[in-house]
Coordinates of C-alpha atoms (C1' of nucleotides) in Angstrom, one line a residue:
Chain A
M1 CA 8.4 47.4 14.8
P2 CA 5.8 49.7 16.2
F3 CA 5.9 53.3 15.2
R4 CA 5.5 56.0 17.8
P5 CA 5.3 59.4 16.3
F6 CA 4.1 61.0 19.5
E7 CA 6.4 59.3 22.0
N8 CA 8.6 62.3 23.0
Q9 CA 5.7 64.6 23.8
N10 CA 4.9 65.0 27.5
C11 CA 1.2 65.2 26.8
S12 CA -1.7 63.1 28.0
I13 CA -3.7 63.8 24.8
A14 CA -0.8 62.6 22.7
R15 CA -0.4 59.4 24.8
A16 CA -4.1 58.6 24.5
A17 CA -4.2 59.5 20.8
E18 CA -1.3 57.2 20.2
I19 CA -3.5 54.3 21.1
F20 CA -7.0 55.4 20.2
T21 CA -6.4 57.1 16.9
E22 CA -4.8 54.0 15.3
R23 CA -6.9 53.2 12.3
W24 CA -9.9 50.9 13.2
T25 CA -9.3 51.0 16.9
M26 CA -12.4 53.2 17.8
L27 CA -14.6 51.0 15.6
I28 CA -13.3 47.9 17.4
L29 CA -14.0 49.4 20.8
R30 CA -17.5 50.3 19.6
E31 CA -18.1 46.7 18.9
L32 CA -16.7 45.6 22.2
F33 CA -18.9 48.1 24.1
L34 CA -21.9 46.9 22.0
G35 CA -21.2 43.4 23.3
R36 CA -20.0 42.0 20.1
Q37 CA -16.7 40.7 21.4
R38 CA -15.7 37.8 19.2
F39 CA -13.1 38.1 16.5
S40 CA -15.5 37.1 13.7
E41 CA -18.3 39.4 14.9
I42 CA -15.9 42.4 15.0
K43 CA -14.6 41.6 11.6
R44 CA -18.1 41.2 10.1
N45 CA -19.5 44.4 11.6
T46 CA -16.5 46.7 10.9
G47 CA -15.1 45.3 7.7
V48 CA -11.6 45.4 9.1
A49 CA -9.1 43.0 7.5
S50 CA -8.2 40.0 9.8
N51 CA -4.5 40.8 10.0
I52 CA -5.2 44.4 11.0
L53 CA -7.9 43.2 13.5
S54 CA -5.4 40.7 14.9
D55 CA -2.8 43.4 15.3
R56 CA -5.1 46.0 17.0
L57 CA -6.5 43.5 19.5
Q58 CA -3.0 42.5 20.4
V59 CA -2.2 46.2 21.1
L60 CA -5.3 46.6 23.2
V61 CA -4.4 43.5 25.1
D62 CA -0.8 44.5 25.6
Q63 CA -2.0 47.9 26.9
G64 CA -4.4 46.2 29.4
I65 CA -7.4 47.9 27.8
V66 CA -9.0 44.6 26.9
V67 CA -8.5 41.0 28.0
R68 CA -8.9 37.9 25.9
V69 CA -11.0 35.4 27.8
E70 CA -11.9 31.9 26.7
E71 CA -15.4 31.1 27.7
D72 CA -17.4 28.0 27.6
A73 CA -20.8 28.6 26.0
D74 CA -22.9 25.3 25.8
G75 CA -20.0 23.0 25.4
Q76 CA -18.1 25.2 22.9
S77 CA -15.1 27.2 23.9
V78 CA -15.3 30.7 22.4
E79 CA -12.9 33.6 22.7
R80 CA -14.1 37.0 23.8
Y81 CA -12.2 40.3 24.0
V82 CA -13.6 42.2 27.0
P83 CA -12.8 45.7 28.1
T84 CA -11.0 46.1 31.5
K85 CA -11.6 49.1 33.7
K86 CA -8.9 50.9 31.8
G87 CA -10.9 50.2 28.6
I88 CA -14.2 51.1 30.1
D89 CA -12.7 54.4 31.2
A90 CA -12.2 55.1 27.5
Q91 CA -15.9 55.1 26.9
P92 CA -16.1 58.9 27.3
I93 CA -13.9 59.2 24.2
L94 CA -16.4 57.1 22.3
L95 CA -19.4 59.0 23.7
A96 CA -17.8 62.3 22.7
M97 CA -17.3 61.1 19.1
L98 CA -20.9 59.7 19.1
S99 CA -22.3 63.1 20.2
W100 CA -20.2 65.0 17.6
G101 CA -21.1 62.6 14.8
D102 CA -24.8 62.8 15.7
K103 CA -24.7 66.5 15.5
Y104 CA -22.6 67.1 12.4
A105 CA -22.5 63.9 10.4
A106 CA -25.9 62.3 10.6
P107 CA -28.0 63.7 7.7
D108 CA -31.0 61.5 8.5
G109 CA -30.8 61.9 12.2
P110 CA -28.8 59.8 14.7
P111 CA -28.5 56.1 13.6
R112 CA -28.6 55.2 17.3
V113 CA -29.8 57.1 20.3
L114 CA -28.5 56.7 23.8
Y115 CA -30.8 56.1 26.7
H116 CA -29.9 56.6 30.4
E117 CA -31.2 53.8 32.5
D118 CA -31.0 55.8 35.7
C119 CA -33.5 58.4 34.4
G120 CA -35.1 56.7 31.4
H121 CA -34.4 59.6 29.0
E122 CA -32.8 59.9 25.7
I123 CA -29.5 61.6 26.3
H124 CA -26.7 63.4 24.7
A125 CA -23.4 63.0 26.4
K126 CA -22.1 66.2 28.0
V127 CA -18.8 67.1 29.5
V128 CA -18.8 68.9 32.8
C129 CA -16.6 70.0 35.7
D130 CA -16.4 67.1 38.2
H131 CA -16.2 69.6 41.0
C132 CA -19.1 72.0 40.5
G133 CA -21.0 70.2 37.7
G134 CA -20.9 73.2 35.4
D135 CA -20.4 72.9 31.6
L136 CA -17.0 72.8 30.2
K137 CA -16.9 75.0 27.2
A138 CA -14.2 76.6 25.1
G139 CA -14.2 79.8 27.0
N140 CA -14.3 78.7 30.6
T141 CA -11.3 76.5 31.1
R142 CA -7.6 77.1 31.6
L143 CA -4.6 74.7 31.5
R144 CA -1.7 75.2 33.9
P145 CA 1.5 73.1 34.2
G146 CA 0.8 70.1 36.4
P147 CA 3.1 67.9 38.5
G148 CA 4.3 66.0 35.5
A149 CA 5.2 69.1 33.5
N150 CA 8.7 69.3 32.0
R151 CA 10.8 72.4 32.2
R152 CA 9.6 73.9 29.0
Q153 CA 6.0 73.4 30.0
K154 CA 6.6 74.8 33.4
S155 CA 8.1 78.0 32.0
A156 CA 5.3 78.3 29.4
G157 CA 2.9 79.0 32.3
E158 CA -0.8 79.2 31.8
F159 CA -2.7 78.7 28.6
L160 CA -6.2 79.4 27.5
P161 CA -7.4 76.3 25.8
H162 CA -9.0 78.4 23.1
R163 CA -9.0 82.0 22.0
Chain B
M1 CA -7.5 60.6 -3.7
P2 CA -8.8 60.4 -0.1
F3 CA -9.3 57.1 1.5
R4 CA -12.5 56.3 3.3
P5 CA -12.4 53.0 5.1
F6 CA -15.5 53.8 7.2
E7 CA -17.7 55.4 4.6
N8 CA -20.4 52.7 4.3
Q9 CA -21.1 52.4 8.0
N10 CA -24.2 54.2 9.2
C11 CA -22.6 55.2 12.5
S12 CA -21.8 58.5 14.1
I13 CA -18.7 57.1 15.8
A14 CA -17.3 56.0 12.5
R15 CA -18.0 59.3 10.8
A16 CA -16.4 61.2 13.6
A17 CA -13.5 58.8 13.8
E18 CA -12.9 59.1 10.0
I19 CA -11.9 62.7 10.6
F20 CA -10.5 62.8 14.2
T21 CA -8.5 59.6 14.1
E22 CA -6.3 60.6 11.2
R23 CA -2.8 60.6 12.3
W24 CA -1.7 64.0 13.9
T25 CA -5.2 65.5 13.7
M26 CA -5.8 65.4 17.5
L27 CA -2.4 67.0 18.2
I28 CA -3.1 69.7 15.7
L29 CA -6.4 70.4 17.3
R30 CA -4.7 70.5 20.7
E31 CA -2.4 73.2 19.4
L32 CA -5.3 75.2 18.0
F33 CA -7.2 75.0 21.3
L34 CA -4.1 76.1 23.1
G35 CA -4.1 79.2 20.9
R36 CA -1.1 78.2 18.9
Q37 CA -2.8 78.6 15.5
R38 CA 0.0 79.4 13.1
F39 CA 1.4 76.9 10.6
S40 CA 5.0 77.2 12.0
E41 CA 3.8 77.0 15.7
I42 CA 1.9 73.8 15.1
K43 CA 4.8 72.3 13.2
R44 CA 7.3 73.2 15.9
N45 CA 5.1 72.0 18.8
T46 CA 3.9 68.7 17.3
G47 CA 6.8 67.7 15.1
V48 CA 4.5 66.9 12.2
A49 CA 6.1 67.1 8.7
S50 CA 5.0 70.1 6.8
N51 CA 3.3 68.2 3.9
I52 CA 1.2 66.2 6.4
L53 CA 0.3 69.3 8.4
S54 CA -0.7 71.0 5.2
D55 CA -2.9 68.1 4.2
R56 CA -4.5 67.8 7.7
L57 CA -5.3 71.5 7.9
Q58 CA -6.9 71.3 4.4
V59 CA -9.1 68.5 5.5
L60 CA -10.2 70.4 8.6
V61 CA -10.9 73.5 6.5
D62 CA -12.8 71.5 4.0
Q63 CA -14.9 70.0 6.8
G64 CA -15.7 73.4 8.2
I65 CA -13.9 72.5 11.5
V66 CA -11.4 75.3 11.2
V67 CA -11.2 78.4 9.1
R68 CA -8.0 80.0 7.7
V69 CA -8.0 83.6 8.5
E70 CA -5.4 86.2 7.5
E71 CA -4.9 88.7 10.3
D72 CA -2.9 91.9 10.4
A73 CA -0.7 91.9 13.5
D74 CA 1.3 95.1 13.7
G75 CA 1.7 95.6 10.1
Q76 CA 2.5 92.0 9.3
S77 CA -0.1 89.7 7.8
V78 CA -0.2 86.3 9.6
E79 CA -2.3 83.3 8.8
R80 CA -4.2 81.6 11.6
Y81 CA -6.2 78.5 11.6
V82 CA -9.1 79.0 14.1
P83 CA -11.7 76.5 15.1
T84 CA -15.3 77.1 14.1
K85 CA -18.3 76.1 16.3
K86 CA -18.1 72.7 14.6
G87 CA -14.5 72.5 15.7
I88 CA -15.1 73.8 19.2
D89 CA -17.8 71.2 19.6
A90 CA -15.1 68.6 19.2
Q91 CA -13.4 69.7 22.4
P92 CA -15.1 67.0 24.5
I93 CA -13.2 64.4 22.4
L94 CA -9.9 66.1 23.4
L95 CA -11.0 66.5 27.0
A96 CA -11.9 62.8 27.2
M97 CA -8.5 61.8 25.8
L98 CA -6.8 64.2 28.2
S99 CA -8.7 62.6 31.2
W100 CA -7.9 59.1 30.1
G101 CA -4.2 60.0 29.4
D102 CA -3.8 61.7 32.8
K103 CA -5.2 58.6 34.5
Y104 CA -3.4 55.9 32.7
A105 CA -0.4 57.3 30.8
A106 CA 1.1 60.0 33.1
P107 CA 3.7 58.3 35.3
D108 CA 4.8 61.6 36.9
G109 CA 1.4 63.1 37.3
P110 CA -0.5 65.1 34.7
P111 CA 1.7 67.3 32.5
R112 CA -1.1 69.9 32.6
V113 CA -4.1 70.3 34.8
L114 CA -7.3 71.8 33.8
Y115 CA -8.9 74.6 35.8
H116 CA -12.5 75.7 35.6
E117 CA -12.9 79.4 35.5
D118 CA -16.5 79.3 36.7
C119 CA -15.6 77.6 40.0
G120 CA -11.8 78.1 40.2
H121 CA -11.1 74.4 40.8
E122 CA -8.8 71.9 39.2
I123 CA -11.1 69.6 37.3
H124 CA -11.3 66.3 35.6
A125 CA -13.6 66.2 32.7
K126 CA -16.6 64.0 33.3
V127 CA -19.3 62.7 31.0
V128 CA -22.9 63.0 32.2
C129 CA -26.5 62.7 31.1
D130 CA -27.6 66.0 29.8
H131 CA -31.1 65.4 31.1
C132 CA -30.6 64.4 34.7
G133 CA -26.9 65.2 35.2
G134 CA -26.1 61.6 36.4
D135 CA -22.9 59.9 35.5
L136 CA -22.7 57.9 32.3
K137 CA -21.0 54.7 33.0
A138 CA -20.6 51.4 31.3
G139 CA -23.5 49.8 33.0
N140 CA -26.2 52.4 32.9
T141 CA -26.7 53.3 29.2
R142 CA -28.6 51.6 26.3
L143 CA -28.5 52.2 22.6
R144 CA -31.6 52.0 20.6
P145 CA -32.1 52.5 16.9
G146 CA -32.7 56.2 16.1
P147 CA -34.4 58.0 13.3
G148 CA -31.4 57.6 11.0
A149 CA -31.1 53.8 11.5
N150 CA -30.9 51.6 8.5
R151 CA -33.0 48.4 8.2
R152 CA -30.4 46.2 9.7
Q153 CA -29.9 48.5 12.6
K154 CA -33.7 48.8 13.2
S155 CA -34.2 45.0 13.3
A156 CA -31.2 44.6 15.6
G157 CA -33.2 46.4 18.3
E158 CA -31.7 47.4 21.5
F159 CA -28.1 47.0 22.7
L160 CA -26.3 47.3 25.9
P161 CA -23.3 49.3 25.2
H162 CA -21.3 47.0 27.4
R163 CA -21.8 43.7 29.1
Chain C
dC1 C1' -15.6 7.8 9.4
dG2 C1' -15.2 11.6 5.5
dG3 C1' -16.4 16.0 3.9
dA4 C1' -18.2 20.6 4.3
dC5 C1' -18.3 24.6 7.3
dT6 C1' -17.0 27.9 10.9
dT7 C1' -13.6 30.3 13.8
dA8 C1' -9.4 32.5 14.8
dG9 C1' -6.1 33.7 13.1
dT10 C1' -1.1 34.0 9.8
dT11 C1' 1.5 34.9 5.5
dG12 C1' 2.9 37.2 1.3
dC13 C1' 2.4 40.8 -1.9
dA14 C1' 0.3 45.1 -3.8
dT15 C1' -1.4 49.6 -2.8
dT16 C1' -1.7 53.7 0.2
dT17 C1' -0.1 56.7 3.5
dT18 C1' 3.5 58.7 5.9
dG19 C1' 8.2 60.8 6.8
dC20 C1' 12.1 63.2 5.3
dA21 C1' 14.8 66.4 2.9
dA22 C1' 15.2 69.6 -0.5
dC23 C1' 13.3 73.4 -2.6
dC24 C1' 10.5 77.8 -3.6
dA25 C1' 8.3 82.4 -3.2
dC26 C1' 7.5 86.0 -0.4
dC27 C1' 8.4 89.0 3.4
dT28 C1' 11.4 91.5 7.0
dG29 C1' 15.3 93.3 9.3
dT30 C1' 20.2 95.0 8.9
Chain D
dA1 C1' 22.3 92.7 -0.9
dC2 C1' 21.7 89.0 2.0
dA3 C1' 20.4 86.2 6.0
dG4 C1' 16.6 84.3 8.3
dG5 C1' 11.7 83.2 9.0
dT6 C1' 6.9 81.8 7.2
dG7 C1' 4.0 78.9 4.6
dG8 C1' 4.0 76.0 2.1
dT9 C1' 5.1 72.1 -2.4
dT10 C1' 7.6 68.3 -4.6
dG11 C1' 9.9 63.8 -5.1
dC12 C1' 11.4 59.7 -3.2
dA13 C1' 12.0 56.1 0.5
dA14 C1' 10.0 53.7 4.3
dA15 C1' 6.1 52.2 6.9
dA16 C1' 1.3 50.9 7.5
dT17 C1' -2.7 49.0 5.4
dG18 C1' -5.7 46.1 2.3
dC19 C1' -6.5 41.8 0.1
dA20 C1' -6.5 37.2 -1.0
dA21 C1' -4.9 32.8 -0.1
dC22 C1' -3.8 29.7 3.3
dT23 C1' -3.6 27.0 7.9
dA24 C1' -5.1 24.5 12.1
dA25 C1' -8.5 23.2 15.1
dG26 C1' -13.1 22.2 16.2
dT27 C1' -18.2 21.2 14.8
dC28 C1' -22.0 19.4 12.2
dC29 C1' -24.1 16.1 9.2
dG30 C1' -24.9 11.9 7.0

DNA sequence: CGGACTTAGTTGCATTTTGCAACCACCTGT
DNA sequence: ACAGGTGGTTGCAAAATGCAACTAAGTCCG
């Protein structure tokens, strides 16, 4: 019986959080994006218990975030869990955590640095406006009720994301 | 006695996840960024139990992500939990979840839409290279060991974040 | 062929974390 | 004085997690 503490919130953050803030899930996705996509690799590299890993992978498969594929590598059949487009689109969440962790929780400097193939440079992920390309910062964004807002959200009107 | 399942991983994603993937923490931060910073407001809007809310706020304060301030609003003293710079720098994580949720978990359209004050447009958060401004996608980034890498990470060399 | 080893899990039980309801101290308005 | 709100704390039950043991299938080695 799955538990859905956020289910009656009409909120995209809540709905994403419901999946991605389950314990171990971000670490599992890190492994998948690093190309370590086999059950035993994930288990070894994260330290997650096998029953939990089994459960989390099942959730990700059920949500269409990863698919379980059986490949044939030199005569042996191996299982891989590979991210779908829906999963790949969650990479910004990982990158945002990576950036924050590098800045605030890496006493000896970043354990890993990210390189951008297109320009060859070491990068730090940055969140911008997809329309004008300008920085998105605490002070320069507003939230307004959208098409999917419920009555309460509509009447609440506009918010500043931060004050 | 706090529980630290990720503590022996030299990984910035793990260290960020340890804080931000605790249950309710993302919803609490959402409230704080929406300007609803009082204990009772957060409780009402998220539905979190008061003992849990108390615990999570304490963790955020201990980590220096928010500060508890006592303000004087027309004669009444009210407590507010307000994000520090360290907290505001976590906004990209929220925005990334918001984008993903709007795209994949908003059957009636986004409950809220984000507007960029600088250009006046409705926006979707996008993650880019801070050097050249190009998109960061699954296929065009690489991770290499950084200054804080441990021996095992150094010897592992370069990874593709996704294949 | 038998035995040891690896992979991909499942099962059962103990420990931790969470949810819930009740309670408390303090403040404010009537 | 008393009702109601704020900002919590406490105790107990329910759920999630961690751990070790186990299974089933396939591989490697002699």
